[in-house]
Each structure stands twice: as structure tokens, then as C-alpha cells.
Tab-separated table of C-alpha atoms in Angstrom:
chain	number	residue	atom	x	y	z
A	1	UNK	CA	-106.867	105.367	175.773
A	2	UNK	CA	-109.475	107.054	173.623
A	3	UNK	CA	-108.286	110.352	172.181
A	4	UNK	CA	-109.783	113.510	173.924
A	5	UNK	CA	-111.589	115.592	171.701
A	6	UNK	CA	-112.753	119.573	172.277
A	7	UNK	CA	-115.815	120.660	170.398
A	8	UNK	CA	-116.099	124.520	170.046
A	9	UNK	CA	-119.262	126.535	169.196
A	10	UNK	CA	-118.890	129.642	167.171
A	11	UNK	CA	-121.067	132.123	165.245
A	12	UNK	CA	-118.720	134.641	164.846
A	13	UNK	CA	-119.782	136.898	167.646
A	14	UNK	CA	-117.382	138.887	170.083
A	15	UNK	CA	-118.505	136.134	172.511
A	16	UNK	CA	-117.800	133.113	170.830
A	17	UNK	CA	-114.348	134.654	169.315
A	18	UNK	CA	-113.304	134.451	173.202
A	19	UNK	CA	-114.620	130.891	173.148
A	20	UNK	CA	-112.361	130.087	170.203
A	21	UNK	CA	-109.338	131.621	171.670
A	22	UNK	CA	-109.847	129.612	174.747
A	23	UNK	CA	-110.493	126.479	172.971
A	24	UNK	CA	-107.299	126.833	170.938
A	25	UNK	CA	-105.311	127.529	174.221
A	26	UNK	CA	-106.751	124.303	175.762
A	27	UNK	CA	-106.239	122.100	172.792
A	28	UNK	CA	-102.798	123.178	172.263
A	29	UNK	CA	-101.942	122.926	176.073
A	30	UNK	CA	-103.549	119.524	176.517
A	31	UNK	CA	-102.463	118.058	172.971
A	32	UNK	CA	-106.025	117.375	172.070
A	33	UNK	CA	-107.773	117.712	168.799
A	34	UNK	CA	-110.436	120.522	168.232
A	35	UNK	CA	-113.603	120.865	166.304
A	36	UNK	CA	-115.136	124.004	165.642
A	37	UNK	CA	-119.240	123.905	165.063
A	38	UNK	CA	-121.499	126.696	163.593
A	39	UNK	CA	-125.039	126.193	163.334
A	40	UNK	CA	-127.248	127.577	160.649
A	41	UNK	CA	-130.971	127.730	160.831
A	42	UNK	CA	-132.863	124.846	159.058
A	43	UNK	CA	-135.175	121.789	159.599
A	44	UNK	CA	-133.032	119.240	157.949
A	45	UNK	CA	-130.938	118.384	161.022
A	46	UNK	CA	-127.761	117.317	159.441
A	47	UNK	CA	-124.150	117.928	159.837
A	48	UNK	CA	-121.673	118.834	157.091
A	49	UNK	CA	-118.248	117.951	158.429
A	50	UNK	CA	-114.720	118.798	157.331
A	51	UNK	CA	-111.926	116.750	158.821
A	52	UNK	CA	-108.390	116.968	158.887
A	53	UNK	CA	-108.128	115.343	155.451
A	54	UNK	CA	-110.414	117.541	153.761
A	55	UNK	CA	-108.970	120.810	155.251
A	56	UNK	CA	-105.295	119.374	154.156
A	57	UNK	CA	-106.441	118.979	150.689
A	58	UNK	CA	-107.944	122.531	150.445
A	59	UNK	CA	-111.532	121.903	150.889
A	60	UNK	CA	-112.518	124.486	153.361
A	61	UNK	CA	-115.810	125.496	154.892
A	62	UNK	CA	-117.501	128.640	153.405
A	63	UNK	CA	-118.826	129.524	156.779
A	64	UNK	CA	-116.798	132.875	158.042
A	65	UNK	CA	-117.126	131.893	161.676
A	66	UNK	CA	-115.587	128.469	160.775
A	67	UNK	CA	-112.900	130.098	158.679
A	68	UNK	CA	-111.736	132.564	161.303
A	69	UNK	CA	-111.679	129.826	163.823
A	70	UNK	CA	-109.726	127.446	161.488
A	71	UNK	CA	-107.004	130.254	160.683
A	72	UNK	CA	-106.863	130.965	164.415
A	73	UNK	CA	-106.150	127.184	165.374
A	74	UNK	CA	-103.921	126.702	162.568
A	75	UNK	CA	-101.770	129.791	163.193
A	76	UNK	CA	-101.300	128.557	166.750
A	77	UNK	CA	-99.789	125.464	165.487
A	78	UNK	CA	-102.681	122.980	165.865
A	79	UNK	CA	-102.703	120.089	163.458
A	80	UNK	CA	-105.947	118.188	164.555
A	81	UNK	CA	-108.530	120.583	163.510
A	82	UNK	CA	-112.000	120.098	162.183
A	83	UNK	CA	-115.351	122.083	161.304
A	84	UNK	CA	-118.725	121.358	161.228
A	85	UNK	CA	-121.826	123.008	159.746
A	86	UNK	CA	-124.937	121.910	161.672
A	87	UNK	CA	-128.120	122.437	160.169
A	88	UNK	CA	-130.823	122.617	162.721
A	89	UNK	CA	-133.766	124.401	164.187
A	90	UNK	CA	-132.253	124.703	167.672
A	91	UNK	CA	-128.497	125.418	168.348
A	92	UNK	CA	-127.971	123.747	171.589
A	93	UNK	CA	-129.580	120.773	170.439
A	94	UNK	CA	-127.392	120.598	167.372
A	95	UNK	CA	-124.101	121.175	169.521
A	96	UNK	CA	-125.165	118.541	171.948
A	97	UNK	CA	-126.089	116.119	169.656
A	98	UNK	CA	-123.014	116.263	167.565
A	99	UNK	CA	-120.892	116.196	170.831
A	100	UNK	CA	-122.566	113.045	171.960
A	101	UNK	CA	-122.871	111.166	168.747
A	102	UNK	CA	-119.197	111.788	168.002
A	103	UNK	CA	-117.767	111.209	171.617
A	104	UNK	CA	-116.307	114.575	172.650
A	105	UNK	CA	-115.166	115.072	175.964
A	106	UNK	CA	-115.419	118.637	176.533
A	107	UNK	CA	-117.529	121.584	174.884
A	108	UNK	CA	-116.699	125.222	174.715
A	109	UNK	CA	-118.789	128.105	173.963
A	110	UNK	CA	-119.372	131.727	174.479
A	111	UNK	CA	-121.956	133.679	176.469
A	112	UNK	CA	-123.262	137.016	176.038
A	113	UNK	CA	-123.735	136.805	179.880
A	114	UNK	CA	-127.276	137.657	180.259
A	115	UNK	CA	-129.241	137.174	183.577
A	116	UNK	CA	-132.513	137.944	185.031
A	117	UNK	CA	-135.090	139.197	182.772
A	118	UNK	CA	-132.967	139.279	179.564
A	119	UNK	CA	-132.187	135.555	180.094
A	120	UNK	CA	-135.832	134.554	180.481
A	121	UNK	CA	-137.078	136.478	177.547
A	122	UNK	CA	-134.389	135.979	175.142
A	123	UNK	CA	-133.338	132.312	176.312
A	124	UNK	CA	-129.772	131.085	176.636
A	125	UNK	CA	-127.926	128.710	174.053
A	126	UNK	CA	-125.254	128.424	176.816
A	127	UNK	CA	-127.525	127.408	179.615
A	128	UNK	CA	-129.130	124.743	177.236
A	129	UNK	CA	-125.880	123.266	176.370
A	130	UNK	CA	-124.766	123.033	180.077
A	131	UNK	CA	-128.189	121.606	180.996
A	132	UNK	CA	-128.152	118.866	178.233
A	133	UNK	CA	-124.568	117.955	177.604
A	134	UNK	CA	-123.280	114.702	178.282
A	135	UNK	CA	-119.796	115.990	179.190
A	136	UNK	CA	-118.039	119.030	180.778
A	137	UNK	CA	-118.974	122.375	179.457
A	138	UNK	CA	-116.811	125.342	179.711
A	139	UNK	CA	-118.734	128.754	178.883
A	140	UNK	CA	-116.468	131.574	178.086
A	141	UNK	CA	-117.439	135.457	178.787
């Protein structure tokens, strides 16, 4: 059986901090590996990956949201943790593309919970992830 993997999107906001906490809890309870992904703006569409070996060797990402998420996971005893910095013009596209290409089984993301006119004007990364993902998605509010 293939290892079950969770991908958690984080941007350092209070909403994504809740998603990180949820992802750490689930990965711990279910014994699954956990990868955090953050997206920075750019047109390159590429991914910089810190796997368990790189993290174990002290090669850590410079992105604060990833460091905070990684510290939380490690302080909760998780051993199978990775980090990804995606460079993309679209957050939801980067998250969904990475999850699909790397066979993740679950995506966890935070949401500000905007509805109605605000959601139409601002858009919703969480809604885009849910709509486009190939796997189950948990949105944490």
C-alpha cells in the first residue's frame, strides 16, 4: 500500500496557522507524512523542496511560514515532514499541481471564511483548491 501523504498550505496568516495545527494533529494521529507548502509570487512555476534528509541535515527553508510550521510539527514529534516553496502566479494552481504531481492523498488549507460579495470580489484560494483538487480537501476556519 502506498504511503498516505498530507499537504498543508501555509502563508503565515492566522487562518493558515489553524490549518497547520489541524494538519499536525491529523498527521500525528494517522501516522502520515506531512508536507507544508507556501507560494511566493512569480512566473517561473517551479518548486523548491526540503525533504526529510535536507531538513535533518540542517538545510532549512528561509520562508517564515514554513519555518513556523516545521517547528510546530517537529515539536509535536512528527518525523516525516517536508517543506515546499512554490513559485507561481496562482496560489491554488501551485498547491493543486504539486499535490497531484506528487501523489498527495489529502490537502489541508485555511480560509478567512469570506462569503457573498467579498468572496466574489476578492476570490477564494480555498474554493479554487476544493474545486480543482484530485483528492479530498479539508478547509480549516
